[in-house]
C-alpha positions as semicolon CSV with decimal commas, in nm:
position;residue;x (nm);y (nm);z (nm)
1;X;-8,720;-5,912;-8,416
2;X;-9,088;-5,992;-8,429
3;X;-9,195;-5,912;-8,788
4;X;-8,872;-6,064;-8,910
5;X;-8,720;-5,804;-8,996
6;X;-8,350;-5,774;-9,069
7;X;-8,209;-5,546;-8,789
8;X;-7,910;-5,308;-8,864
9;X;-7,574;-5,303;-8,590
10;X;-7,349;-5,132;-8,747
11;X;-7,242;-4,722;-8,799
12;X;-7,565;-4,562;-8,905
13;X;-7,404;-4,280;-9,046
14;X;-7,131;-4,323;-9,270
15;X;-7,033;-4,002;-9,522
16;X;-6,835;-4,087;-9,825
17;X;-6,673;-3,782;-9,958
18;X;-6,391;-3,963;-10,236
19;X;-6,415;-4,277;-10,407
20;X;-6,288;-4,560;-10,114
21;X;-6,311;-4,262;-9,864
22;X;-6,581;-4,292;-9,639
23;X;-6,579;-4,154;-9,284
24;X;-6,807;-4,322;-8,989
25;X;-6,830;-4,281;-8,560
26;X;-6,778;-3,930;-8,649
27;X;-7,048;-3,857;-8,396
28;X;-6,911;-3,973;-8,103
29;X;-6,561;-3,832;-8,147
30;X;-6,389;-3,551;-7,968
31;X;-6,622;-3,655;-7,669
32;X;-6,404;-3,466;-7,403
33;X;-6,509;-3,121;-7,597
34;X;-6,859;-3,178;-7,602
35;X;-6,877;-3,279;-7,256
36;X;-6,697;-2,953;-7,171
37;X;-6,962;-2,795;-7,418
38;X;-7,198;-2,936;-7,183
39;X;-7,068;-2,808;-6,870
40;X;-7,014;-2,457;-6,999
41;X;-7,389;-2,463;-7,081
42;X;-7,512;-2,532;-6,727
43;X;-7,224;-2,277;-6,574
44;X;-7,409;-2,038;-6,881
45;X;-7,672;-2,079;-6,712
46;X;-7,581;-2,001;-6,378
47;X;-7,396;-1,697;-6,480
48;X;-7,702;-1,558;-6,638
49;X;-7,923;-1,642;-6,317
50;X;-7,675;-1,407;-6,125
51;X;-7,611;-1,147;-6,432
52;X;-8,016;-1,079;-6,388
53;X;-7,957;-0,994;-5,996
54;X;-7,655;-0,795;-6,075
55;X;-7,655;-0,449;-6,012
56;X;-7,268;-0,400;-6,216
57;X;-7,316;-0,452;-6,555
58;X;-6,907;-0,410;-6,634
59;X;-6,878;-0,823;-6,711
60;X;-7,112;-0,991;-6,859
61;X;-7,215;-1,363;-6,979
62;X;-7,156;-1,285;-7,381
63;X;-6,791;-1,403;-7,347
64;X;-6,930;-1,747;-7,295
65;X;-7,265;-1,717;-7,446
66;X;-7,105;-1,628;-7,813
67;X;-6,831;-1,922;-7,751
68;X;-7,129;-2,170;-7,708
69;X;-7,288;-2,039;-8,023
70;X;-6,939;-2,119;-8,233
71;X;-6,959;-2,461;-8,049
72;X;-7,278;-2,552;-8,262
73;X;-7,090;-2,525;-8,558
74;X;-7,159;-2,861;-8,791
75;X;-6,866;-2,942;-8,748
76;X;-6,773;-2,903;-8,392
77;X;-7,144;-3,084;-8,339
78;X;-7,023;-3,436;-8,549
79;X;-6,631;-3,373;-8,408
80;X;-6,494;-3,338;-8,769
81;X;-6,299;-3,010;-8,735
82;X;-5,964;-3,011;-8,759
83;X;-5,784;-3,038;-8,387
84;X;-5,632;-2,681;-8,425
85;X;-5,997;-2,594;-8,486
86;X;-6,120;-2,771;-8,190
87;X;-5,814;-2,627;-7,946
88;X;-5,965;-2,275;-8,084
89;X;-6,373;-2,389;-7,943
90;X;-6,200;-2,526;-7,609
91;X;-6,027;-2,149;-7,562
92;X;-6,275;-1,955;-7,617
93;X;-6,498;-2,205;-7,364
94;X;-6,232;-2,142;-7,131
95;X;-6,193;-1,738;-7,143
96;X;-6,566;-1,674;-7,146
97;X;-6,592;-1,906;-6,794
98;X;-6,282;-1,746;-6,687
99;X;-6,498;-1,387;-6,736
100;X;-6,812;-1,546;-6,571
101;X;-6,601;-1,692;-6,279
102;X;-6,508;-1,320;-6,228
103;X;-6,838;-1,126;-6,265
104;X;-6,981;-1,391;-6,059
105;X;-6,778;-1,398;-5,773
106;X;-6,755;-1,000;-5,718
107;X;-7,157;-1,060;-5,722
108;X;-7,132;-1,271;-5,480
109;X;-6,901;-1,079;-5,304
110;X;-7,100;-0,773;-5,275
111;X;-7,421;-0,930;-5,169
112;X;-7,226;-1,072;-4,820
């Protein structure tokens, strides 16, 4: 660098919880989760755009809202729970699109 300065490479972050047990690229694991984290937001978001035009209130978007809420969890954030943990965040992703899907579509449905 410029100033001559030394410049640092390697894993920024690494946690040390035991003597000779230190954990590091904890943030970029379980990557397929947080994408799907990521695409349950935007669908989220979409669900509530249609939930405000909806005249039947019998589904709504808390399914999926309250799933996304778990999901910023410390832990489900750096990708250190354990994987049963993680199958539990992916489920409940998965049921609250699954009830979105449906309120959605017999929205849809009703406005053709």
């Amino acid at each position: 660098n410029a100033q001559g300065l030394p410049t640092k490479s390697d894993d920024f972050f690494p946690y040390g919880d035991n003597p000779h047990a230190y954990w590091t690229g904890y943030f970029s694991s379980r990557s397929a989760l947080k994408r799907y984290d990521r695409y349950a937001m935007g669908f989220s978001q979409a669900c509530r755009q249609i939930e405000a035009y909806s005249t039947n209130h019998t589904t709504t978007s808390t399914t999926l809202r309250e799933a996304l809420a778990v999901n910023q969890h410390h832990d489900a954030v750096s990708g250190t729970e354990k994987q049963h943990v993680a199958n539990d965040y992916a489920r409940r992703i998965a049921k609250g699109i699954d009830v979105c899907e449906t309120m959605m579509g017999e929205e849809i449905a009703t406005q053709s």
